[in-house]
Short mmCIF file of C-alpha atoms in Angstrom, two decimals:
data_model
loop_
_atom_site.label_atom_id
_atom_site.label_comp_id
_atom_site.label_asym_id
_atom_site.label_seq_id
_atom_site.Cartn_x
_atom_site.Cartn_y
_atom_site.Cartn_z
CA MET A 891 -73.11 82.48 194.59
CA SER A 892 -73.90 81.37 198.09
CA ARG A 893 -76.74 81.01 199.37
CA PHE A 894 -76.31 83.41 202.18
CA THR A 895 -75.56 85.85 199.57
CA LYS A 896 -78.53 84.83 197.70
CA ILE A 897 -80.95 85.19 200.89
CA ALA A 898 -79.11 88.71 201.82
CA LEU A 899 -79.04 90.18 198.24
CA ILE A 900 -83.18 89.14 198.25
CA GLY A 901 -83.12 90.50 201.82
CA LEU A 902 -81.84 93.89 200.51
CA ILE A 903 -83.96 94.13 197.37
CA LEU A 904 -86.99 93.59 199.66
CA PHE A 905 -86.40 95.44 202.13
CA PRO A 906 -87.67 98.57 201.53
CA PHE A 907 -91.12 97.51 200.02
CA ALA A 908 -91.37 95.35 203.35
CA PHE A 909 -90.68 98.55 205.25
CA LEU A 910 -93.33 100.34 203.28
CA LEU A 911 -95.69 97.57 203.92
CA MET A 912 -94.71 97.35 207.46
CA LEU A 913 -95.00 101.65 207.65
CA SER A 914 -98.70 101.16 206.13
CA VAL A 915 -99.87 98.76 209.09
CA GLY A 916 -98.73 100.69 211.98
CA ARG A 917 -99.67 103.21 214.28
CA GLN A 918 -97.26 105.29 217.05
CA TRP A 919 -94.01 104.96 216.45
CA PRO A 920 -92.25 107.01 218.79
CA TYR A 921 -88.60 106.88 218.78
CA PRO A 922 -86.29 105.19 220.01
CA ALA A 923 -89.10 102.83 219.27
CA VAL A 924 -87.60 99.40 216.64
CA PHE A 925 -91.25 98.91 215.59
CA PRO A 926 -94.43 100.28 215.69
CA GLU A 927 -96.09 99.93 219.53
CA GLN A 928 -99.63 99.50 217.45
CA TRP A 929 -100.33 97.54 214.70
CA SER A 930 -104.07 97.48 212.43
CA LEU A 931 -105.55 97.25 209.12
CA GLY A 932 -107.21 100.52 210.14
CA ASN A 933 -105.21 102.88 207.43
CA TRP A 934 -105.58 100.43 204.69
CA GLN A 935 -109.63 100.20 205.68
CA LEU A 936 -109.95 104.05 205.98
CA VAL A 937 -107.62 104.84 202.64
CA LEU A 938 -109.69 102.28 200.38
CA VAL A 939 -113.46 102.77 201.42
CA GLY A 940 -113.03 105.70 203.46
CA SER A 941 -113.30 109.37 203.07
CA GLU A 942 -109.78 109.42 202.15
CA GLY A 943 -110.72 108.32 198.92
CA LEU A 944 -107.37 106.39 198.19
CA GLY A 945 -109.25 103.73 196.07
CA ASN A 946 -110.87 106.39 193.43
CA SER A 947 -107.03 107.42 193.14
CA VAL A 948 -105.90 104.33 192.21
CA LEU A 949 -108.82 103.62 189.36
CA LEU A 950 -108.35 106.75 188.44
CA SER A 951 -104.54 106.26 187.88
CA VAL A 952 -104.72 102.83 186.09
CA LEU A 953 -107.33 103.96 183.83
CA LEU A 954 -105.29 107.19 182.89
CA SER A 955 -101.81 105.52 182.75
CA LEU A 956 -103.92 102.75 180.61
CA SER A 957 -105.11 105.39 178.64
CA VAL A 958 -101.94 106.80 177.96
CA ALA A 959 -100.07 104.17 177.53
CA THR A 960 -102.40 102.19 174.95
CA LEU A 961 -102.78 105.34 173.01
CA SER A 962 -99.48 106.48 172.54
CA THR A 963 -97.92 102.77 171.61
CA GLY A 964 -100.43 102.42 168.67
CA LEU A 965 -100.43 106.02 167.67
CA SER A 966 -96.16 106.31 168.04
CA PHE A 967 -96.42 102.73 166.45
CA TRP A 968 -98.11 104.07 162.93
CA VAL A 969 -96.75 107.24 162.81
CA SER A 970 -93.38 105.76 163.39
CA ARG A 971 -93.26 103.80 160.48
CA HIS A 972 -94.46 106.48 158.18
CA ILE A 973 -91.19 108.72 159.60
CA ALA A 974 -88.56 105.45 159.06
CA TYR A 975 -89.93 105.58 155.87
CA HIS A 976 -89.98 109.04 154.87
CA PRO A 977 -86.98 110.92 152.74
CA LYS A 978 -86.32 113.28 155.31
CA ARG A 979 -86.50 110.69 158.78
CA GLU A 980 -83.94 113.02 160.53
CA ALA A 981 -85.31 115.98 161.09
CA TRP A 982 -88.93 114.15 161.55
CA LEU A 983 -87.47 112.27 163.95
CA SER A 984 -84.96 114.93 166.07
CA LEU A 985 -89.13 117.04 166.47
CA ALA A 986 -89.78 113.86 168.81
CA TYR A 987 -86.94 114.75 171.25
CA PHE A 988 -88.03 118.63 171.13
CA PRO A 989 -90.41 117.99 174.36
CA TYR A 990 -87.48 116.47 176.09
CA VAL A 991 -86.12 119.68 175.58
CA PHE A 992 -87.62 121.13 178.38
CA ALA A 993 -88.40 119.97 182.14
CA PRO A 994 -91.72 118.33 182.31
CA VAL A 995 -92.58 121.68 184.37
CA ILE A 996 -91.49 124.51 182.15
CA LEU A 997 -93.75 122.40 179.25
CA ALA A 998 -96.58 122.25 180.99
CA ALA A 999 -95.88 125.56 182.05
CA CYS A 1000 -95.68 126.14 178.15
CA LEU A 1001 -99.69 124.89 177.32
CA GLN A 1002 -101.35 125.84 180.13
CA PHE A 1003 -102.31 128.67 178.07
CA PHE A 1004 -103.46 126.51 175.43
CA PHE A 1005 -105.06 124.36 177.55
CA ILE A 1006 -107.35 127.09 179.69
CA VAL A 1007 -108.53 128.47 175.98
CA ALA A 1008 -109.81 124.75 175.28
CA GLY A 1009 -111.01 124.37 178.41
CA LEU A 1010 -108.88 121.29 179.44
CA TYR A 1011 -107.24 122.92 182.22
CA GLY A 1012 -108.25 120.31 185.60
CA THR A 1013 -109.89 117.83 183.65
CA PHE A 1014 -109.18 114.28 182.69
CA GLY A 1015 -108.91 114.88 179.23
CA GLY A 1016 -106.11 117.89 179.48
CA VAL A 1017 -104.23 115.65 181.91
CA LEU A 1018 -104.31 112.44 179.50
CA LEU A 1019 -103.34 114.86 176.80
CA ALA A 1020 -100.84 116.67 178.23
CA GLN A 1021 -99.08 113.36 178.91
CA LEU A 1022 -99.58 112.07 175.13
CA PHE A 1023 -96.89 115.36 174.84
CA ILE A 1024 -94.11 113.22 176.45
CA THR A 1025 -94.95 109.53 176.45
CA PHE A 1026 -95.72 109.72 172.19
CA PRO A 1027 -92.65 111.26 171.49
CA TYR A 1028 -90.81 108.36 173.51
CA GLY A 1029 -93.03 105.66 171.72
CA VAL A 1030 -91.72 107.71 168.46
CA ILE A 1031 -88.07 107.44 169.28
CA PHE A 1032 -88.51 103.55 170.69
CA PHE A 1033 -89.74 102.85 167.63
CA SER A 1034 -87.57 104.29 165.47
CA SER A 1035 -85.00 102.14 165.17
CA PHE A 1036 -87.91 98.99 165.07
CA TRP A 1037 -88.46 99.76 160.98
CA ASN A 1038 -86.47 98.29 158.27
CA GLU A 1039 -86.02 97.46 154.80
CA ARG A 1040 -86.93 93.72 155.83
CA LEU A 1041 -90.03 94.85 157.32
CA ARG A 1042 -91.13 97.13 154.82
CA SER A 1043 -90.57 93.79 152.09
CA MET A 1044 -92.93 91.96 154.28
CA GLU A 1045 -95.39 94.46 154.18
CA GLU A 1046 -95.04 94.96 150.00
CA LEU A 1047 -95.57 91.45 150.04
CA VAL A 1048 -98.68 91.12 151.73
CA LYS A 1049 -99.76 93.77 149.31
CA THR A 1050 -98.66 91.64 146.63
CA LEU A 1051 -100.32 88.65 147.72
CA GLY A 1052 -103.60 90.84 148.09
CA GLY A 1053 -103.79 92.07 151.41
CA SER A 1054 -104.83 95.64 152.38
CA THR A 1055 -102.71 98.14 154.95
CA LEU A 1056 -104.99 97.23 157.32
CA GLN A 1057 -103.99 92.94 156.49
CA ALA A 1058 -100.72 94.00 157.02
CA TYR A 1059 -100.93 95.59 160.49
CA ALA A 1060 -103.32 92.87 161.43
CA LYS A 1061 -101.85 90.10 160.21
CA VAL A 1062 -98.24 90.79 160.15
CA LEU A 1063 -96.84 93.74 161.14
CA VAL A 1064 -98.25 93.84 164.70
CA PRO A 1065 -97.69 90.00 165.54
CA VAL A 1066 -93.88 90.57 164.38
CA ALA A 1067 -93.73 93.50 166.78
CA LYS A 1068 -95.69 92.17 169.41
CA GLY A 1069 -93.03 91.85 172.36
CA ALA A 1070 -91.85 95.79 170.72
CA LEU A 1071 -95.48 96.50 171.43
CA MET A 1072 -95.47 95.08 174.88
CA THR A 1073 -92.01 96.50 176.10
CA CYS A 1074 -93.30 99.98 174.75
CA PHE A 1075 -96.17 99.71 176.25
CA PHE A 1076 -94.95 98.76 179.43
CA GLN A 1077 -92.54 102.18 179.52
CA LEU A 1078 -95.21 104.52 179.11
CA PHE A 1079 -97.26 103.42 181.11
CA LEU A 1080 -94.50 103.57 183.98
CA ILE A 1081 -93.77 106.79 182.63
CA SER A 1082 -97.69 107.94 182.91
CA TRP A 1083 -98.15 106.34 186.47
CA PHE A 1084 -95.03 108.18 188.09
CA GLU A 1085 -95.69 111.30 186.22
CA TYR A 1086 -96.14 114.35 188.72
CA GLY A 1087 -95.06 118.09 187.42
CA LEU A 1088 -97.35 117.83 184.31
CA THR A 1089 -100.34 115.94 186.15
CA ASN A 1090 -100.09 118.44 188.74
CA LEU A 1091 -100.23 121.43 187.03
CA ILE A 1092 -102.70 120.82 184.31
CA GLY A 1093 -105.19 118.81 186.42
CA VAL A 1094 -104.88 121.71 189.40
CA GLY A 1095 -105.23 119.16 191.90
CA LYS A 1096 -108.79 117.93 190.36
CA VAL A 1097 -107.51 115.11 189.06
CA PRO A 1098 -105.68 113.57 191.63
CA THR A 1099 -103.59 110.69 190.79
CA LEU A 1100 -101.80 108.16 193.17
CA THR A 1101 -98.84 109.90 192.37
CA LEU A 1102 -99.70 113.36 193.10
CA ARG A 1103 -101.24 111.83 196.37
CA VAL A 1104 -98.39 110.53 197.47
CA PHE A 1105 -96.50 113.72 197.76
CA GLN A 1106 -99.57 115.04 199.56
CA TYR A 1107 -99.07 112.94 202.29
CA VAL A 1108 -95.37 113.54 202.64
CA ASN A 1109 -95.80 117.37 202.70
CA GLU A 1110 -98.31 116.25 204.86
CA ALA A 1111 -95.49 114.37 207.21
CA ASN A 1112 -98.51 111.81 207.50
CA ILE A 1113 -95.53 108.96 207.12
CA PHE A 1114 -98.64 105.81 207.47
CA LEU A 1115 -101.10 107.34 204.78
CA ALA A 1116 -97.09 107.96 202.37
CA ALA A 1117 -96.27 104.67 202.98
CA LEU A 1118 -99.93 103.01 202.27
CA ALA A 1119 -99.64 105.21 199.12
CA SER A 1120 -96.72 103.82 197.88
CA CYS A 1121 -97.68 100.37 198.52
CA LEU A 1122 -100.31 100.69 196.15
CA LEU A 1123 -97.94 102.72 193.98
CA ILE A 1124 -95.47 99.80 192.88
CA LEU A 1125 -98.21 97.42 192.78
CA PRO A 1126 -99.78 97.87 189.43
CA PRO A 1127 -96.26 98.42 187.51
CA VAL A 1128 -94.82 95.16 189.30
CA ALA A 1129 -98.48 92.96 187.98
CA LEU A 1130 -97.35 94.73 184.31
CA LEU A 1131 -93.45 94.01 185.20
CA TRP A 1132 -94.64 90.31 185.81
CA LEU A 1133 -97.12 90.05 182.94
CA ASN A 1134 -94.74 91.30 180.06
CA ARG A 1135 -92.05 89.03 181.25
CA ALA A 1136 -94.07 86.14 181.54
CA VAL A 1137 -95.36 86.53 177.86
CA VAL A 1138 -91.77 87.96 176.06
CA PHE A 1139 -90.39 85.30 178.26
CA ARG A 1140 -92.69 82.35 176.75
CA GLU A 1141 -92.95 84.04 173.42
CA ARG A 1142 -88.94 83.85 173.68
CA ILE A 1143 -88.61 80.04 173.89
CA ALA A 1144 -91.25 79.20 172.45
CA PRO A 1145 -90.20 76.60 168.94
CA MET B 958 -100.74 88.57 128.06
CA LEU B 959 -98.64 90.94 129.84
CA ASP B 960 -98.16 93.74 127.20
CA ILE B 961 -95.65 96.41 128.49
CA LYS B 962 -95.51 99.86 126.28
CA ASN B 963 -92.85 102.20 127.04
CA ILE B 964 -92.68 102.64 130.38
CA ASN B 965 -90.17 105.08 131.72
CA LYS B 966 -89.19 105.90 135.44
CA LYS B 967 -86.63 108.60 136.71
CA TYR B 968 -85.13 108.32 140.63
CA LYS B 969 -83.68 112.30 141.42
CA GLY B 970 -83.47 113.12 138.01
CA GLU B 971 -81.46 109.57 136.94
CA ALA B 972 -83.24 107.57 134.21
CA VAL B 973 -83.88 104.00 135.70
CA LEU B 974 -86.16 102.72 133.29
CA GLN B 975 -86.12 103.72 129.94
CA ASP B 976 -88.71 103.17 127.25
CA LEU B 977 -89.02 99.64 128.12
CA SER B 978 -91.51 97.88 126.07
CA PHE B 979 -91.70 94.15 125.81
CA THR B 980 -94.83 91.58 125.84
CA LEU B 981 -94.86 88.32 128.15
CA LYS B 982 -97.35 85.70 126.88
CA ALA B 983 -99.51 83.27 128.94
CA HIS B 984 -97.74 80.32 130.73
CA GLU B 985 -94.48 81.77 129.86
CA MET B 986 -91.42 82.27 131.81
CA LEU B 987 -89.15 85.02 131.07
CA SER B 988 -85.70 85.09 131.65
CA ILE B 989 -84.08 88.79 132.55
CA LEU B 990 -80.18 89.05 132.80
CA GLY B 991 -79.09 92.03 133.98
CA ARG B 992 -76.16 93.60 136.59
CA SER B 993 -76.72 94.60 139.72
CA GLY B 994 -78.27 98.30 139.60
CA SER B 995 -79.74 97.50 136.00
CA GLY B 996 -82.88 98.22 136.83
CA LYS B 997 -84.57 95.03 136.90
CA THR B 998 -86.33 95.20 140.56
CA THR B 999 -87.23 98.81 139.85
CA LEU B 1000 -89.29 97.05 136.67
CA LEU B 1001 -90.54 94.11 138.50
CA LYS B 1002 -91.74 96.71 141.34
CA VAL B 1003 -93.87 98.86 138.76
CA LEU B 1004 -95.11 95.86 137.51
CA ALA B 1005 -96.15 94.68 140.52
CA GLY B 1006 -97.79 98.12 141.45
CA LEU B 1007 -95.32 98.92 144.50
CA GLU B 1008 -93.80 101.56 142.43
CA THR B 1009 -95.71 103.60 139.75
CA ALA B 1010 -94.16 104.53 136.26
CA ASP B 1011 -93.76 108.12 135.21
CA ARG B 1012 -94.98 107.45 131.36
CA GLY B 1013 -96.25 104.33 129.57
CA GLN B 1014 -98.96 101.24 129.87
CA LEU B 1015 -98.81 98.41 131.61
CA LEU B 1016 -102.45 96.33 130.42
CA LEU B 1017 -102.61 92.40 131.39
CA ASP B 1018 -105.20 90.48 129.61
CA GLY B 1019 -106.05 94.26 127.57
CA GLN B 1020 -106.76 95.90 131.40
CA ASP B 1021 -104.74 98.67 132.21
CA LEU B 1022 -103.00 98.33 135.44
CA SER B 1023 -102.01 102.07 135.90
CA PRO B 1024 -105.34 102.63 138.35
CA VAL B 1025 -104.78 98.79 140.02
CA PRO B 1026 -103.58 98.58 143.52
CA ALA B 1027 -100.82 96.03 144.13
CA ASN B 1028 -103.02 94.28 146.09
CA GLN B 1029 -106.04 94.16 143.83
CA ARG B 1030 -103.51 92.72 140.68
CA GLY B 1031 -102.71 89.44 141.24
CA ILE B 1032 -99.22 89.85 140.29
CA VAL B 1033 -97.03 88.46 142.85
CA TYR B 1034 -93.41 89.74 143.44
CA LEU B 1035 -91.08 87.21 145.71
CA TYR B 1036 -87.62 88.83 146.85
CA GLN B 1037 -84.30 87.16 147.27
CA GLU B 1038 -84.85 86.84 151.08
CA ALA B 1039 -88.25 84.08 151.56
CA LEU B 1040 -89.31 86.82 153.66
CA LEU B 1041 -91.38 84.16 155.54
CA PHE B 1042 -93.68 85.82 158.27
CA PRO B 1043 -91.77 84.89 161.58
CA HIS B 1044 -95.05 84.51 163.75
CA LEU B 1045 -96.58 81.67 161.60
CA ASP B 1046 -95.37 77.98 160.52
CA VAL B 1047 -95.15 76.29 157.55
CA PHE B 1048 -98.67 75.69 157.14
CA GLU B 1049 -99.68 78.67 157.79
CA ASN B 1050 -97.45 80.96 155.45
CA VAL B 1051 -98.70 79.01 152.77
CA ALA B 1052 -102.04 79.73 153.43
CA PHE B 1053 -101.72 83.65 153.59
CA GLY B 1054 -103.11 84.15 150.64
CA LEU B 1055 -106.56 82.11 151.01
CA ARG B 1056 -107.00 83.58 154.81
CA LEU B 1057 -106.24 87.35 153.58
CA ARG B 1058 -109.28 86.05 151.17
CA HIS B 1059 -111.35 84.38 153.65
CA ARG B 1060 -111.61 80.69 151.65
CA PRO B 1061 -113.47 77.92 154.02
CA GLU B 1062 -111.22 76.36 156.50
CA ALA B 1063 -111.57 73.22 154.28
CA GLU B 1064 -110.82 74.72 150.77
CA ILE B 1065 -107.35 75.90 152.72
CA LYS B 1066 -106.33 72.39 154.56
CA LYS B 1067 -107.11 70.46 151.04
CA LYS B 1068 -105.29 73.12 148.60
CA VAL B 1069 -101.99 73.64 150.76
CA ASN B 1070 -101.68 70.29 151.93
CA ALA B 1071 -102.01 69.51 148.44
CA LEU B 1072 -99.04 72.50 147.29
CA LEU B 1073 -97.00 71.33 150.26
CA GLN B 1074 -96.82 67.54 148.40
CA ARG B 1075 -95.73 69.08 145.35
CA LEU B 1076 -93.25 71.47 147.12
CA GLU B 1077 -92.02 68.28 148.83
CA LEU B 1078 -92.63 69.85 152.22
CA PRO B 1079 -95.63 67.66 153.67
CA GLU B 1080 -93.07 67.15 156.40
CA GLN B 1081 -92.14 70.29 157.70
CA ALA B 1082 -96.29 72.03 157.65
CA ARG B 1083 -96.03 72.34 161.71
CA LYS B 1084 -92.40 73.72 161.71
CA MET B 1085 -91.79 77.56 162.06
CA PRO B 1086 -89.38 79.24 159.58
CA GLU B 1087 -86.39 79.41 161.57
CA GLN B 1088 -86.49 75.53 161.69
CA LEU B 1089 -86.16 75.23 158.07
CA SER B 1090 -82.81 75.51 155.54
CA GLY B 1091 -82.97 78.04 152.86
CA GLY B 1092 -84.04 75.68 150.05
CA GLN B 1093 -87.19 74.79 152.19
CA ARG B 1094 -87.79 78.49 153.36
CA GLN B 1095 -87.66 78.73 149.42
CA ARG B 1096 -90.12 76.52 148.21
CA VAL B 1097 -92.57 77.77 151.16
CA ALA B 1098 -92.36 81.18 149.46
CA PHE B 1099 -93.00 79.77 146.68
CA GLY B 1100 -95.70 77.83 148.13
CA ARG B 1101 -97.55 80.93 149.42
CA ALA B 1102 -97.01 82.96 145.76
CA LEU B 1103 -98.39 79.89 144.23
CA ILE B 1104 -101.53 79.01 146.38
CA ILE B 1105 -103.36 82.43 145.44
CA GLU B 1106 -103.15 81.25 141.50
CA PRO B 1107 -101.23 84.36 140.25
CA ARG B 1108 -101.98 85.93 137.06
CA VAL B 1109 -98.28 86.55 136.98
CA LEU B 1110 -95.40 85.76 138.94
CA LEU B 1111 -92.26 88.31 139.77
CA LEU B 1112 -89.16 86.38 140.80
CA ASP B 1113 -86.33 88.77 141.68
CA GLU B 1114 -82.88 86.61 142.15
CA PRO B 1115 -84.71 83.86 144.07
CA PHE B 1116 -81.67 81.82 144.77
CA GLY B 1117 -79.36 84.34 145.02
CA ALA B 1118 -79.02 83.23 148.95
CA LEU B 1119 -78.60 79.56 147.90
CA ASP B 1120 -75.74 77.41 147.92
CA THR B 1121 -74.63 75.47 144.83
CA GLU B 1122 -76.56 72.78 145.50
CA THR B 1123 -79.27 73.76 146.32
CA ARG B 1124 -79.48 76.68 143.80
CA ARG B 1125 -79.83 73.79 141.37
CA SER B 1126 -82.41 71.47 143.32
CA MET B 1127 -84.46 74.79 143.68
CA GLN B 1128 -84.12 75.84 139.71
CA GLN B 1129 -84.78 72.30 138.43
CA LEU B 1130 -87.94 72.40 141.02
CA LEU B 1131 -89.45 75.66 139.92
CA LYS B 1132 -89.14 74.66 136.38
CA ARG B 1133 -91.29 71.36 137.15
CA VAL B 1134 -93.95 73.38 139.22
CA SER B 1135 -93.81 76.39 136.49
CA LYS B 1136 -94.51 73.64 133.71
CA ASP B 1137 -97.28 71.93 135.77
CA LEU B 1138 -99.17 74.54 136.83
CA GLY B 1139 -98.55 76.77 133.62
CA LEU B 1140 -97.31 79.69 135.15
CA THR B 1141 -96.97 82.94 133.51
CA ALA B 1142 -93.68 84.38 135.22
CA ILE B 1143 -90.85 86.99 134.91
CA PHE B 1144 -87.38 85.61 136.15
CA VAL B 1145 -84.58 88.13 136.96
CA THR B 1146 -80.92 87.06 137.72
CA HIS B 1147 -77.55 88.45 137.07
CA ASP B 1148 -76.32 84.88 136.62
CA LEU B 1149 -76.19 83.90 132.86
CA LYS B 1150 -76.26 79.92 133.11
CA GLU B 1151 -79.65 80.74 135.61
CA ALA B 1152 -81.20 83.03 133.07
CA MET B 1153 -81.00 80.18 130.23
CA LEU B 1154 -81.67 77.33 132.20
CA MET B 1155 -84.88 79.13 133.09
CA GLY B 1156 -86.44 81.58 130.44
CA ASP B 1157 -88.38 80.01 127.75
CA ARG B 1158 -87.44 83.38 126.58
CA LEU B 1159 -84.52 85.89 126.92
CA GLY B 1160 -84.14 89.05 127.76
CA MET B 1161 -80.89 91.54 128.62
CA MET B 1162 -81.42 94.34 130.71
CA GLN B 1163 -78.76 97.56 130.95
CA GLY B 1164 -78.85 101.10 131.52
CA GLY B 1165 -82.58 100.99 132.14
CA GLN B 1166 -83.06 99.79 128.52
CA LEU B 1167 -84.38 95.81 127.90
CA LYS B 1168 -83.85 93.64 125.08
CA ILE B 1169 -85.50 90.47 124.08
CA TYR B 1170 -84.24 88.32 122.05
CA GLY B 1171 -86.03 85.77 119.49
CA SER B 1172 -83.99 82.98 119.97
CA ARG B 1173 -81.43 81.43 122.41
CA ALA B 1174 -79.24 81.56 119.37
CA GLU B 1175 -79.53 84.86 118.75
CA PHE B 1176 -78.74 85.63 122.68
CA ILE B 1177 -75.55 83.68 122.87
CA ALA B 1178 -75.08 85.45 119.40
CA ASP B 1179 -74.61 88.87 121.31
CA GLU B 1180 -71.16 89.86 122.78
CA SER B 1181 -73.03 92.08 125.61
CA THR B 1182 -74.95 89.06 127.40
CA GLY B 1183 -71.04 87.29 128.11
CA ALA B 1184 -72.38 83.83 126.97
CA ARG B 1185 -69.99 84.11 123.91
CA GLU B 1186 -67.69 84.97 126.33
CA GLU B 1187 -68.48 82.08 129.32
CA ALA B 1188 -68.83 79.50 126.39
CA ARG B 1189 -65.32 80.42 125.01
CA PHE B 1190 -63.84 80.14 128.76
CA TRP B 1191 -65.50 76.36 128.65
CA THR B 1192 -63.79 75.02 126.02
CA ASP B 1193 -60.78 76.89 126.25
CA LEU B 1194 -60.49 75.32 129.73
CA HIS B 1195 -61.61 71.52 128.10
CA ASP B 1196 -58.98 72.38 125.24
CA LEU B 1197 -56.01 72.90 127.95
CA LYS B 1198 -57.27 69.81 129.40
CA LEU B 1199 -56.97 68.06 126.57
CA THR B 1200 -53.31 68.85 125.85
CA LYS B 1201 -52.04 68.31 128.73
#
């Protein structure tokens, strides 16, 4: 690949991000100007520390996605093991596909009644639980191909060597599954981070995640704030992607 | 002493172990010969506590093992595959059982180094499992089992995946280590020569039933073990060579 092609490709990939960043610091952009007429960090100041409260949305989204990804990764890892070794494995696994039969919004509409009765409607806990309905089965499907007879034998071996079930998890299964756990965590974080339909319906606007804020600004035709919120939206996944790649790559090249 | 009385086990209505009884004296190695599907692995798993028997009694030094979970029996089950933990180096694989018991670091170092020396592995201590040969991996697996001084060691065709040469040297090593440490063990194999070489006593498993022989001569005399057939083959081959 020539140097020019490389630069062109990198430019092509980076262009949407650079464009969003430019929009977020722009003001007054009348047609046919190529660039905005005014440049200012005012939008950033306004939304991060001002009354827009986008800073709170960032924190809320990070907290929600970290909670959802952690809970569903751990839970699906444990449950998928039991399903994998169950005599009726296929039947249990087919249940995991059930939430994907519906669109998230339809699923939310079905769950709505139960969430209202349980007092979870419009709460952080409600949105977290609703997202688990999607991420947990995804995790179960993700890990279903991970378990095999070899791992089962290792687990049995730990027991005959004197280890408890907890020790088998802590000292063998989790370290062996480290790469898969990280990949699953990352994917579930992304699903939660960009989730819109369920969060909007169950949260009824009282749980304003960053994704909801982006849609809100787009609906208001506020391109500068929408661009700014989009910039914030892609930062944590990029950081997580870098971390994931760094750790998994380091593991793969380790002796 | 391990005392097994009338063990029965069924899978989906099919009897895998039928009224199986035998005793294993301390510091003795019992070789059990059997074809695939004869119930050898199920027997070992029942003894290790990884499977439960439908009926029968398991006594180890007078203690009823039935209510004792696998991790408290002191019976280690070794598979055909070494199953080394891929995230741990040789030293840590061998030390695994001691770490589970939270033994002091000084004791772990002393015991592991001594065992690695005995298993001719001192140079490999810091290597990862994928850097070892098949024979070395199996030796590490032995070390990992022996370090906790098991009451009984169960070996399920441990040399099945090794080439002939490595297999022979591993048989000699196990025989020597077993004698030095006074191991009580059950060695299961489908290889006639290996069974005869490894066991202080010999048994034959067929259709879920186990027959223990009083002596080597008795084992050889029984047509079903295949020992006579094997001997005839080699004699005929030898005679054929001499006449040509």
